[in-house]
Amino acid sequence: MAGAMEDPSLERTFRGSKDAVTSVSFNPNMKQLASGSLDHSLMIWNFKPQMRAFRFVGHKDQINSVCFSPSGHLVASASRDKTVRLWIPTVKGESTVFKAHSASIRSVNFSHDGRHLVTASDDKSVKVWGVRRQRFQFSLNGHINWVRDAKFSPDGRLVASGGDDKTVKLWDVDSKSCVHSFYDHTGMVTSVAFHPDGTCLAATGSDQTIKVWDIRTNKLLQHYPAHNDTVNSIAFHPSGNYLLSASNDTTVKVWDLKQGNLFYTLHGHRGAVQTCAFSPEGDYFATGGSDDQVMVWKTNFDAGESTVRPTARESSSSSSGGGGGGGGRRTRYDAAAAPRSPRSPRTAHSPSRLSASHAHLSQQAGSPSRHRHVSTAGRPRNMFGDETGQRGVDEVGPAMFAIPRTHNGDEYSGSPSVPTTVPLERRTIPAELANSLEHIVGQLDVLSQTCAILEERLAMTEDKLSECLENQKRITLHVH
């Protein structure tokens, strides 16, 4: 890219899912892409043209969410069958499964160190799990309706969740308590995302808007009337300067957060777009929709943007409630000094959090010359392989595996086909005490599951009672 800014371009289309695609996730090694579908299967698409795709079967109902681990050695999938599966993304298709909730699981996501999972469910709860043994850690309870998404902050100290009760909740992992609730949305919340530097939180939903808050002050920074139908998914570019959104209105949109306006509208899917995700470096992004297709796009417009990689000190300030002072690399973006005309993508900007001065920007397109429509009409350029994207699909059954223990400081070690995971903490306590603690944790897990079942039965009883009251009213009206 030697000249002017280039538009996003469709690089590859994967066809092979038998129903709508609900979720996509890049392998950090950029050799694979995972997708989940209503057809109950997990697809692993290999970017090398000579390699076939893998269809992993094992779930008994639709897959709502998929997520690669930070190492790329595991893929997590969450299903309406109330289970989470951890897969090794190789031809063997080995997986381990655990029942995570008492109702459909809407989302599953890894922490940034790869040691924990967070799940969100229709049983109104958010749960945190240990990866090594798939052990239940704790629940975050406070939503009064289905929870559709939950994610860890970059430093792992916070969890954000959103659901059908129209709220976005921010949870402190250490205290296991809700530290703030955002009530700005007027419809169900479908997707939440932390800014890469950990200082801001974005959410979207059925009210067709995108909202961005500063989680240090809990103030609304930006509001975008984004789409003409429910927005299903959002994702931050790793630089933190752009936001991607996917909607039932069949479009994908790119938002320039520094300028505060709509940057691109992408037309490609022949139906609702259910999911979107950037690659770890931001040079590609993927979308999936109800047309059963996965599309991989080359970003093009992000040249010169640097990826935000916060240190622990930078991220920790997000939960302190303080200002932007202190020793981090973050710089506050000065809207007054920003160029308002179209800028060259080759101009590098320091990674910065969103400025509070953007709070007044509520229109979709501030500068008409910057907003462009991109269509996939015609054959796309293809850096990966053929247009359809795959030589074939190998169907793989649910072979089982156990995640072995390791004692190094990395999340995983060894070859990609034999992943290992470190314990959540190195234990030097006696074996008898360790066994007793494991037994206690197991009993607490059983107790948690029992409470969830009782809650489900109570909800059924309430429904039956409401039905009886309605019947009584009809009988009374009939008698009179």
CSV table of C-alpha atoms in Angstrom, one decimal:
chain,number,residue,atom,x,y,z
A,1,MET,CA,0.0,0.0,0.0
A,2,ALA,CA,2.1,2.8,-1.3
A,3,GLY,CA,-0.6,5.3,-2.2
A,4,ALA,CA,-4.0,6.4,-0.8
A,5,MET,CA,-6.1,4.4,1.6
A,6,GLU,CA,-7.5,1.2,0.2
A,7,ASP,CA,-11.0,-0.2,0.9
A,8,PRO,CA,-11.5,-3.5,2.7
A,9,SER,CA,-11.5,-6.4,0.2
A,10,LEU,CA,-13.1,-9.8,0.4
A,11,GLU,CA,-10.2,-12.3,0.4
A,12,ARG,CA,-12.0,-15.6,0.9
A,13,THR,CA,-15.4,-17.2,1.3
A,14,PHE,CA,-15.8,-20.4,3.2
A,15,ARG,CA,-18.9,-22.5,2.3
A,16,GLY,CA,-19.6,-25.8,4.1
A,17,SER,CA,-21.8,-25.1,7.1
A,18,LYS,CA,-25.3,-26.5,6.7
A,19,ASP,CA,-27.1,-23.7,8.6
A,20,ALA,CA,-26.5,-20.2,9.8
A,21,VAL,CA,-23.1,-19.3,11.1
A,22,THR,CA,-23.4,-17.9,14.6
A,23,SER,CA,-19.8,-17.2,15.7
A,24,VAL,CA,-16.2,-16.9,14.3
A,25,SER,CA,-12.7,-16.8,15.9
A,26,PHE,CA,-9.2,-16.6,14.4
A,27,ASN,CA,-6.5,-18.9,15.5
A,28,PRO,CA,-3.7,-16.5,16.7
A,29,ASN,CA,-1.2,-18.3,14.5
A,30,MET,CA,-3.4,-17.2,11.5
A,31,LYS,CA,-3.4,-20.7,10.0
A,32,GLN,CA,-7.0,-21.5,11.0
A,33,LEU,CA,-10.5,-19.9,11.5
A,34,ALA,CA,-13.2,-21.5,13.7
A,35,SER,CA,-16.9,-21.1,13.2
A,36,GLY,CA,-20.0,-22.3,15.0
A,37,SER,CA,-23.3,-23.0,13.4
A,38,LEU,CA,-27.0,-23.8,14.0
A,39,ASP,CA,-26.2,-27.2,12.4
A,40,HIS,CA,-24.6,-28.3,15.7
A,41,SER,CA,-21.1,-28.5,14.3
A,42,LEU,CA,-17.8,-26.6,14.8
A,43,MET,CA,-15.9,-25.9,11.6
A,44,ILE,CA,-12.1,-25.4,11.5
A,45,TRP,CA,-11.2,-23.7,8.2
A,46,ASN,CA,-7.5,-24.1,7.2
A,47,PHE,CA,-6.1,-21.1,5.3
A,48,LYS,CA,-3.7,-23.2,3.3
A,49,PRO,CA,-5.5,-24.1,0.1
A,50,GLN,CA,-4.3,-27.7,0.0
A,51,MET,CA,-5.7,-28.4,3.5
A,52,ARG,CA,-9.3,-29.6,3.9
A,53,ALA,CA,-11.7,-28.2,6.5
A,54,PHE,CA,-12.6,-30.1,9.7
A,55,ARG,CA,-16.2,-30.5,10.8
A,56,PHE,CA,-16.2,-31.4,14.5
A,57,VAL,CA,-19.4,-33.0,15.7
A,58,GLY,CA,-20.4,-33.7,19.3
A,59,HIS,CA,-22.8,-31.0,20.4
A,60,LYS,CA,-26.5,-32.1,20.4
A,61,ASP,CA,-27.9,-28.7,19.6
A,62,GLN,CA,-26.9,-25.4,17.9
A,63,ILE,CA,-23.5,-23.8,18.7
A,64,ASN,CA,-23.9,-20.2,19.8
A,65,SER,CA,-20.3,-19.2,20.4
A,66,VAL,CA,-16.7,-20.3,19.6
A,67,CYS,CA,-13.4,-19.0,20.8
A,68,PHE,CA,-9.7,-19.9,20.2
A,69,SER,CA,-7.4,-19.9,23.3
A,70,PRO,CA,-4.7,-17.3,23.2
A,71,SER,CA,-2.1,-20.0,22.4
A,72,GLY,CA,-4.3,-21.3,19.5
A,73,HIS,CA,-4.0,-24.9,20.9
A,74,LEU,CA,-7.6,-25.1,22.0
A,75,VAL,CA,-11.0,-24.1,20.7
A,76,ALA,CA,-14.0,-23.6,23.1
A,77,SER,CA,-17.5,-24.0,21.9
A,78,ALA,CA,-20.8,-23.2,23.7
A,79,SER,CA,-24.1,-24.7,22.8
A,80,ARG,CA,-27.8,-24.7,23.4
A,81,ASP,CA,-27.3,-28.3,24.7
A,82,LYS,CA,-26.1,-26.6,28.0
A,83,THR,CA,-22.5,-27.8,27.5
A,84,VAL,CA,-19.1,-26.4,26.7
A,85,ARG,CA,-16.6,-28.4,24.7
A,86,LEU,CA,-12.8,-27.8,24.5
A,87,TRP,CA,-11.4,-29.1,21.2
A,88,ILE,CA,-7.9,-29.6,19.8
A,89,PRO,CA,-8.1,-28.1,16.3
A,90,THR,CA,-6.4,-31.0,14.5
A,91,VAL,CA,-7.8,-33.8,12.3
A,92,LYS,CA,-8.4,-36.0,15.3
A,93,GLY,CA,-11.0,-33.7,16.6
A,94,GLU,CA,-10.4,-34.6,20.3
A,95,SER,CA,-12.5,-32.8,22.8
A,96,THR,CA,-13.5,-32.7,26.4
A,97,VAL,CA,-17.0,-31.7,27.5
A,98,PHE,CA,-18.7,-30.4,30.6
A,99,LYS,CA,-22.2,-29.3,31.5
A,100,ALA,CA,-21.8,-25.6,32.3
A,101,HIS,CA,-25.3,-24.3,32.8
A,102,SER,CA,-29.0,-25.3,33.3
A,103,ALA,CA,-30.1,-23.6,30.1
A,104,SER,CA,-28.7,-22.6,26.7
A,105,ILE,CA,-25.2,-21.1,26.7
A,106,ARG,CA,-25.0,-18.0,24.6
A,107,SER,CA,-21.2,-17.2,24.8
A,108,VAL,CA,-17.9,-18.6,25.8
A,109,ASN,CA,-14.6,-16.6,26.0
A,110,PHE,CA,-11.1,-17.2,27.2
A,111,SER,CA,-9.3,-14.8,29.6
A,112,HIS,CA,-6.2,-13.2,28.0
A,113,ASP,CA,-3.8,-15.5,29.9
A,114,GLY,CA,-5.8,-18.5,28.7
A,115,ARG,CA,-6.3,-20.0,32.2
A,116,HIS,CA,-10.0,-19.2,32.6
A,117,LEU,CA,-13.3,-19.3,30.6
A,118,VAL,CA,-16.3,-17.1,31.1
A,119,THR,CA,-19.7,-18.3,30.0
A,120,ALA,CA,-23.1,-16.5,29.7
A,121,SER,CA,-26.4,-18.4,29.7
A,122,ASP,CA,-30.2,-18.2,29.5
A,123,ASP,CA,-30.2,-19.3,33.1
A,124,LYS,CA,-29.5,-15.6,33.9
A,125,SER,CA,-26.0,-16.4,35.2
A,126,VAL,CA,-22.4,-15.7,34.2
A,127,LYS,CA,-19.9,-18.3,35.3
A,128,VAL,CA,-16.1,-18.5,35.4
A,129,TRP,CA,-14.3,-21.8,34.9
A,130,GLY,CA,-10.7,-23.1,35.2
A,131,VAL,CA,-9.4,-24.4,31.9
A,132,ARG,CA,-7.1,-27.1,33.2
A,133,ARG,CA,-9.7,-29.3,34.8
A,134,GLN,CA,-12.9,-27.5,33.6
A,135,ARG,CA,-13.6,-26.7,37.2
A,136,PHE,CA,-16.3,-24.3,38.2
A,137,GLN,CA,-14.8,-21.3,39.9
A,138,PHE,CA,-17.8,-19.0,40.7
A,139,SER,CA,-21.0,-17.5,39.4
A,140,LEU,CA,-21.8,-13.8,38.8
A,141,ASN,CA,-25.5,-13.4,39.5
A,142,GLY,CA,-27.5,-10.2,39.0
A,143,HIS,CA,-29.1,-10.3,35.6
A,144,ILE,CA,-32.9,-10.8,35.7
A,145,ASN,CA,-33.2,-12.2,32.2
A,146,TRP,CA,-31.1,-14.2,29.6
A,147,VAL,CA,-27.4,-13.2,29.5
A,148,ARG,CA,-26.2,-13.1,25.8
A,149,ASP,CA,-22.5,-12.2,26.1
A,150,ALA,CA,-19.7,-12.0,28.7
A,151,LYS,CA,-16.0,-11.1,28.3
A,152,PHE,CA,-12.9,-10.7,30.4
A,153,SER,CA,-11.1,-7.3,30.4
A,154,PRO,CA,-7.6,-7.3,29.0
A,155,ASP,CA,-6.0,-7.6,32.5
A,156,GLY,CA,-8.5,-10.2,33.6
A,157,ARG,CA,-9.7,-8.3,36.6
A,158,LEU,CA,-13.1,-7.4,35.3
A,159,VAL,CA,-15.9,-9.2,33.4
A,160,ALA,CA,-18.5,-7.4,31.3
A,161,SER,CA,-21.9,-9.0,30.5
A,162,GLY,CA,-25.1,-8.0,28.7
A,163,GLY,CA,-28.5,-9.5,28.2
A,164,ASP,CA,-32.2,-9.4,27.7
A,165,ASP,CA,-32.7,-7.2,30.8
A,166,LYS,CA,-31.3,-4.3,28.7
A,167,THR,CA,-28.4,-3.8,31.1
A,168,VAL,CA,-24.6,-4.1,30.7
A,169,LYS,CA,-23.0,-5.1,34.0
A,170,LEU,CA,-19.4,-4.7,35.1
A,171,TRP,CA,-18.1,-7.4,37.6
A,172,ASP,CA,-15.0,-7.4,39.8
A,173,VAL,CA,-13.4,-10.8,39.6
A,174,ASP,CA,-11.7,-10.7,43.0
A,175,SER,CA,-14.8,-9.6,44.9
A,176,LYS,CA,-17.2,-11.5,42.6
A,177,SER,CA,-19.6,-8.5,42.8
A,178,CYS,CA,-21.2,-6.1,40.3
A,179,VAL,CA,-19.3,-2.8,40.5
A,180,HIS,CA,-21.5,-0.9,38.0
A,181,SER,CA,-24.6,-1.4,35.8
A,182,PHE,CA,-25.2,0.6,32.6
A,183,TYR,CA,-28.8,1.2,31.7
A,184,ASP,CA,-28.4,3.3,28.5
A,185,HIS,CA,-29.7,0.6,26.1
A,186,THR,CA,-33.5,0.4,25.4
A,187,GLY,CA,-33.5,-3.2,24.1
A,188,MET,CA,-31.7,-6.5,24.8
A,189,VAL,CA,-27.9,-6.3,24.7
A,190,THR,CA,-26.4,-8.9,22.3
A,191,SER,CA,-22.7,-8.2,22.4
A,192,VAL,CA,-20.1,-6.5,24.7
A,193,ALA,CA,-16.4,-5.8,24.0
A,194,PHE,CA,-13.6,-4.2,26.0
A,195,HIS,CA,-11.3,-1.6,24.3
A,196,PRO,CA,-7.8,-3.1,23.9
A,197,ASP,CA,-6.3,-0.8,26.5
A,198,GLY,CA,-9.0,-1.8,29.0
A,199,THR,CA,-10.3,1.7,29.7
A,200,CYS,CA,-13.5,1.6,27.7
A,201,LEU,CA,-16.4,-0.8,27.1
A,202,ALA,CA,-18.7,-1.0,24.1
A,203,ALA,CA,-22.1,-2.7,23.8
A,204,THR,CA,-24.8,-3.1,21.3
A,205,GLY,CA,-28.2,-4.8,20.8
A,206,SER,CA,-31.7,-4.8,19.5
A,207,ASP,CA,-32.1,-1.0,19.9
A,208,GLN,CA,-29.8,-0.8,16.8
A,209,THR,CA,-27.2,1.4,18.6
A,210,ILE,CA,-23.6,1.1,19.7
A,211,LYS,CA,-22.6,2.7,22.9
A,212,VAL,CA,-19.1,3.2,24.4
A,213,TRP,CA,-18.4,4.0,28.1
A,214,ASP,CA,-15.3,5.0,30.0
A,215,ILE,CA,-15.3,2.4,32.8
A,216,ARG,CA,-13.1,4.6,35.0
A,217,THR,CA,-15.7,7.3,35.2
A,218,ASN,CA,-18.7,5.1,34.1
A,219,LYS,CA,-19.6,7.9,31.7
A,220,LEU,CA,-21.1,7.4,28.2
A,221,LEU,CA,-18.4,8.6,25.6
A,222,GLN,CA,-20.0,7.7,22.3
A,223,HIS,CA,-23.4,6.8,20.9
A,224,TYR,CA,-24.0,5.6,17.4
A,225,PRO,CA,-27.4,5.0,15.7
A,226,ALA,CA,-25.6,2.1,13.9
A,227,HIS,CA,-27.9,-0.1,11.9
A,228,ASN,CA,-31.5,-0.5,10.6
A,229,ASP,CA,-32.0,-3.8,12.6
A,230,THR,CA,-30.7,-5.6,15.6
A,231,VAL,CA,-26.9,-5.5,15.9
A,232,ASN,CA,-25.6,-9.0,16.7
A,233,SER,CA,-21.9,-8.5,17.2
A,234,ILE,CA,-19.2,-5.9,17.7
A,235,ALA,CA,-15.4,-6.1,17.8
A,236,PHE,CA,-12.6,-3.6,18.4
A,237,HIS,CA,-9.6,-3.4,16.1
A,238,PRO,CA,-6.4,-4.2,18.0
A,239,SER,CA,-5.3,-0.6,17.6
A,240,GLY,CA,-8.4,0.5,19.4
A,241,ASN,CA,-9.2,3.1,16.7
A,242,TYR,CA,-11.9,1.2,14.8
A,243,LEU,CA,-15.0,-0.8,15.7
A,244,LEU,CA,-16.7,-3.5,13.6
A,245,SER,CA,-20.4,-4.2,13.8
A,246,ALA,CA,-22.6,-6.9,12.2
A,247,SER,CA,-26.4,-6.7,11.9
A,248,ASN,CA,-29.6,-8.3,10.9
A,249,ASP,CA,-29.9,-5.6,8.2
A,250,THR,CA,-27.3,-7.7,6.2
A,251,THR,CA,-24.5,-5.2,6.5
A,252,VAL,CA,-21.2,-5.0,8.3
A,253,LYS,CA,-20.0,-1.6,9.3
A,254,VAL,CA,-16.6,-0.1,10.3
A,255,TRP,CA,-16.6,2.8,12.7
A,256,ASP,CA,-13.8,5.3,13.1
A,257,LEU,CA,-13.7,6.0,16.8
A,258,LYS,CA,-11.2,8.8,16.7
A,259,GLN,CA,-13.2,10.8,14.1
A,260,GLY,CA,-16.5,9.6,15.7
A,261,ASN,CA,-18.3,8.5,12.5
A,262,LEU,CA,-19.1,5.7,10.1
A,263,PHE,CA,-16.2,4.7,8.0
A,264,TYR,CA,-17.4,1.8,5.8
A,265,THR,CA,-20.5,-0.1,5.0
A,266,LEU,CA,-19.8,-3.6,3.7
A,267,HIS,CA,-22.3,-5.5,1.6
A,268,GLY,CA,-21.6,-9.2,1.0
A,269,HIS,CA,-23.9,-11.5,3.0
A,270,ARG,CA,-27.3,-12.5,1.6
A,271,GLY,CA,-29.0,-12.3,4.9
A,272,ALA,CA,-28.5,-11.4,8.6
A,273,VAL,CA,-24.9,-11.1,9.7
A,274,GLN,CA,-24.6,-12.8,13.0
A,275,THR,CA,-21.0,-12.5,14.0
A,276,CYS,CA,-17.7,-10.5,13.3
A,277,ALA,CA,-14.2,-10.7,14.6
A,278,PHE,CA,-10.8,-9.1,13.9
A,279,SER,CA,-7.6,-11.2,13.6
A,280,PRO,CA,-5.1,-10.7,16.4
A,281,GLU,CA,-3.1,-8.2,14.4
A,282,GLY,CA,-6.1,-6.5,12.8
A,283,ASP,CA,-5.0,-7.0,9.2
A,284,TYR,CA,-8.0,-9.3,8.6
A,285,PHE,CA,-11.5,-9.7,9.9
A,286,ALA,CA,-14.2,-12.4,9.5
A,287,THR,CA,-17.9,-12.3,9.3
A,288,GLY,CA,-20.6,-15.0,9.4
A,289,GLY,CA,-24.3,-15.0,8.7
A,290,SER,CA,-27.6,-16.7,8.0
A,291,ASP,CA,-26.5,-17.4,4.4
A,292,ASP,CA,-24.4,-20.2,5.9
A,293,GLN,CA,-21.2,-18.5,4.8
A,294,VAL,CA,-18.0,-17.3,6.5
A,295,MET,CA,-16.3,-14.3,4.8
A,296,VAL,CA,-12.7,-13.3,5.4
A,297,TRP,CA,-11.8,-9.7,4.6
A,298,LYS,CA,-8.5,-7.9,4.3
A,299,THR,CA,-8.7,-4.7,6.4
A,300,ASN,CA,-6.5,-2.4,4.2
A,301,PHE,CA,-7.5,0.8,6.0
A,302,ASP,CA,-5.4,0.2,9.1
A,303,ALA,CA,-1.9,0.7,7.8
A,304,GLY,CA,0.3,2.5,10.3
A,305,GLU,CA,-2.0,1.7,13.2
A,306,SER,CA,-0.1,0.1,16.1
A,307,THR,CA,-1.7,-2.7,18.2
A,308,VAL,CA,-2.5,-1.8,21.8
A,309,ARG,CA,-0.8,-4.2,24.2
A,310,PRO,CA,-1.4,-2.9,27.7
A,311,THR,CA,0.9,-3.7,30.6
A,312,ALA,CA,-0.6,-4.8,33.9
A,313,ARG,CA,-0.1,-1.3,35.3
A,314,GLU,CA,-2.0,0.3,32.3
A,315,SER,CA,-4.9,-2.0,32.5
A,316,SER,CA,-5.3,-1.9,36.3
A,317,SER,CA,-6.1,1.8,36.2
A,318,SER,CA,-9.4,0.9,34.4
A,319,SER,CA,-10.9,-0.3,37.6
A,320,SER,CA,-9.4,2.3,39.9
A,321,GLY,CA,-11.8,5.1,38.9
A,322,GLY,CA,-9.0,7.5,38.6
A,323,GLY,CA,-7.9,9.7,35.8
A,324,GLY,CA,-5.4,9.0,33.1
A,325,GLY,CA,-2.4,10.1,35.1
A,326,GLY,CA,0.4,7.8,36.2
A,327,GLY,CA,3.0,6.0,34.3
A,328,GLY,CA,1.5,4.3,31.2
A,329,ARG,CA,2.1,4.5,27.5
A,330,ARG,CA,-1.5,5.6,26.9
A,331,THR,CA,-2.1,9.1,25.5
A,332,ARG,CA,-5.3,11.0,25.6
A,333,TYR,CA,-6.6,11.7,22.1
A,334,ASP,CA,-7.0,15.4,21.5
A,335,ALA,CA,-10.1,15.9,19.3
A,336,ALA,CA,-9.4,19.6,18.9
A,337,ALA,CA,-6.0,18.9,17.2
A,338,ALA,CA,-7.4,16.0,15.0
A,339,PRO,CA,-7.7,16.5,11.3
A,340,ARG,CA,-11.3,16.5,10.3
A,341,SER,CA,-10.7,15.8,6.6
A,342,PRO,CA,-9.9,12.3,5.3
A,343,ARG,CA,-6.5,11.3,6.7
A,344,SER,CA,-3.9,9.1,5.1
A,345,PRO,CA,-3.9,5.6,6.6
A,346,ARG,CA,-0.1,5.7,6.7
A,347,THR,CA,-0.1,8.4,9.4
A,348,ALA,CA,0.7,6.5,12.7
A,349,HIS,CA,-1.1,7.5,15.8
A,350,SER,CA,-0.3,6.5,19.3
A,351,PRO,CA,-2.7,4.0,20.8
A,352,SER,CA,-5.1,6.0,22.8
A,353,ARG,CA,-8.3,5.7,24.7
A,354,LEU,CA,-11.5,7.4,23.4
A,355,SER,CA,-11.8,11.0,24.4
A,356,ALA,CA,-14.7,12.3,26.5
A,357,SER,CA,-15.0,15.1,24.0
A,358,HIS,CA,-16.5,12.6,21.6
A,359,ALA,CA,-19.6,12.1,23.8
A,360,HIS,CA,-21.6,14.5,21.7
A,361,LEU,CA,-21.0,12.6,18.4
A,362,SER,CA,-24.2,10.7,17.8
A,363,GLN,CA,-24.6,10.9,14.0
A,364,GLN,CA,-23.5,8.0,11.8
A,365,ALA,CA,-21.5,9.9,9.3
A,366,GLY,CA,-19.8,13.2,10.1
A,367,SER,CA,-18.0,13.5,6.8
A,368,PRO,CA,-19.8,12.1,3.8
A,369,SER,CA,-16.5,11.8,1.8
A,370,ARG,CA,-15.2,9.4,4.4
A,371,HIS,CA,-18.1,7.0,4.4
A,372,ARG,CA,-17.8,4.4,1.6
A,373,HIS,CA,-19.9,1.5,0.6
A,374,VAL,CA,-18.1,-1.7,-0.4
A,375,SER,CA,-19.8,-4.5,-2.2
A,376,THR,CA,-18.5,-8.0,-2.9
A,377,ALA,CA,-20.0,-8.2,-6.4
A,378,GLY,CA,-17.8,-10.1,-8.7
A,379,ARG,CA,-15.0,-12.5,-7.8
A,380,PRO,CA,-13.0,-11.4,-4.8
A,381,ARG,CA,-9.3,-11.1,-4.7
A,382,ASN,CA,-8.0,-14.2,-2.9
A,383,MET,CA,-4.7,-14.3,-1.0
A,384,PHE,CA,-5.5,-17.6,0.7
A,385,GLY,CA,-6.8,-19.9,-2.0
A,386,ASP,CA,-9.7,-20.6,-4.3
A,387,GLU,CA,-12.9,-18.7,-4.1
A,388,THR,CA,-14.9,-21.3,-2.2
A,389,GLY,CA,-12.1,-21.5,0.2
A,390,GLN,CA,-11.7,-25.2,0.7
A,391,ARG,CA,-10.8,-28.5,-1.1
A,392,GLY,CA,-13.3,-30.4,1.0
A,393,VAL,CA,-14.5,-31.1,4.5
A,394,ASP,CA,-13.4,-33.9,6.8
A,395,GLU,CA,-16.1,-34.8,9.4
A,396,VAL,CA,-14.6,-35.7,12.7
A,397,GLY,CA,-16.4,-37.3,15.6
A,398,PRO,CA,-16.1,-36.4,19.3
A,399,ALA,CA,-13.0,-38.2,20.4
A,400,MET,CA,-12.2,-37.4,24.0
A,401,PHE,CA,-9.0,-36.1,25.6
A,402,ALA,CA,-7.9,-34.9,29.0
A,403,ILE,CA,-5.8,-31.7,29.4
A,404,PRO,CA,-2.5,-32.8,31.0
A,405,ARG,CA,-0.7,-30.9,33.7
A,406,THR,CA,2.5,-29.0,33.2
A,407,HIS,CA,4.8,-27.0,35.4
A,408,ASN,CA,6.1,-24.2,33.3
A,409,GLY,CA,5.0,-20.6,33.3
A,410,ASP,CA,3.3,-20.5,29.9
A,411,GLU,CA,-0.4,-21.2,29.2
A,412,TYR,CA,0.5,-24.2,27.0
A,413,SER,CA,3.6,-26.0,26.0
A,414,GLY,CA,4.6,-28.7,23.6
A,415,SER,CA,3.3,-29.3,20.1
A,416,PRO,CA,0.0,-28.0,18.9
A,417,SER,CA,-1.5,-31.5,18.8
A,418,VAL,CA,-0.7,-32.1,22.5
A,419,PRO,CA,-1.7,-29.0,24.4
A,420,THR,CA,-0.8,-28.6,28.1
A,421,THR,CA,-2.1,-26.2,30.6
A,422,VAL,CA,-0.6,-24.8,33.8
A,423,PRO,CA,-2.5,-25.1,37.0
A,424,LEU,CA,-4.3,-22.0,38.2
A,425,GLU,CA,-1.7,-21.8,41.0
A,426,ARG,CA,1.3,-23.7,42.0
A,427,ARG,CA,0.5,-25.7,45.1
A,428,THR,CA,3.0,-26.6,47.8
A,429,ILE,CA,0.3,-27.8,50.3
A,430,PRO,CA,0.2,-31.4,51.5
A,431,ALA,CA,-1.5,-34.0,49.2
A,432,GLU,CA,-4.2,-34.8,51.8
A,433,LEU,CA,-5.2,-31.2,52.1
A,434,ALA,CA,-5.2,-30.7,48.3
A,435,ASN,CA,-7.5,-33.7,47.9
A,436,SER,CA,-9.8,-32.3,50.6
A,437,LEU,CA,-10.0,-29.0,48.9
A,438,GLU,CA,-10.7,-30.6,45.5
A,439,HIS,CA,-13.5,-32.5,47.2
A,440,ILE,CA,-15.0,-29.3,48.7
A,441,VAL,CA,-14.8,-27.6,45.3
A,442,GLY,CA,-16.6,-30.5,43.7
A,443,GLN,CA,-19.3,-30.4,46.3
A,444,LEU,CA,-19.7,-26.6,45.8
A,445,ASP,CA,-20.0,-27.3,42.1
A,446,VAL,CA,-22.8,-29.8,42.7
A,447,LEU,CA,-24.5,-27.3,45.1
A,448,SER,CA,-24.3,-24.6,42.4
A,449,GLN,CA,-25.9,-27.0,39.8
A,450,THR,CA,-28.6,-27.9,42.3
A,451,CYS,CA,-29.5,-24.3,42.9
A,452,ALA,CA,-29.6,-23.7,39.1
A,453,ILE,CA,-32.0,-26.6,38.7
A,454,LEU,CA,-34.2,-25.3,41.6
A,455,GLU,CA,-34.3,-21.9,40.0
A,456,GLU,CA,-35.3,-23.4,36.7
A,457,ARG,CA,-38.1,-25.4,38.4
A,458,LEU,CA,-39.3,-22.2,40.2
A,459,ALA,CA,-39.5,-20.5,36.9
A,460,MET,CA,-41.6,-23.3,35.6
A,461,THR,CA,-43.9,-23.1,38.6
A,462,GLU,CA,-44.3,-19.4,38.1
A,463,ASP,CA,-45.3,-20.1,34.5
A,464,LYS,CA,-47.8,-22.7,35.5
A,465,LEU,CA,-49.3,-20.3,38.2
A,466,SER,CA,-49.7,-17.6,35.6
A,467,GLU,CA,-51.4,-20.0,33.3
A,468,CYS,CA,-53.8,-21.1,36.1
A,469,LEU,CA,-54.6,-17.4,36.9
A,470,GLU,CA,-55.4,-16.8,33.2
A,471,ASN,CA,-57.7,-19.8,33.1
A,472,GLN,CA,-59.4,-18.6,36.3
A,473,LYS,CA,-60.0,-15.2,34.7
A,474,ARG,CA,-61.5,-16.8,31.6
A,475,ILE,CA,-63.8,-19.1,33.7
A,476,THR,CA,-64.9,-16.1,35.7
A,477,LEU,CA,-65.7,-14.1,32.6
A,478,HIS,CA,-67.6,-17.0,31.1
A,479,VAL,CA,-69.7,-17.5,34.3
A,480,HIS,CA,-70.7,-13.8,34.3
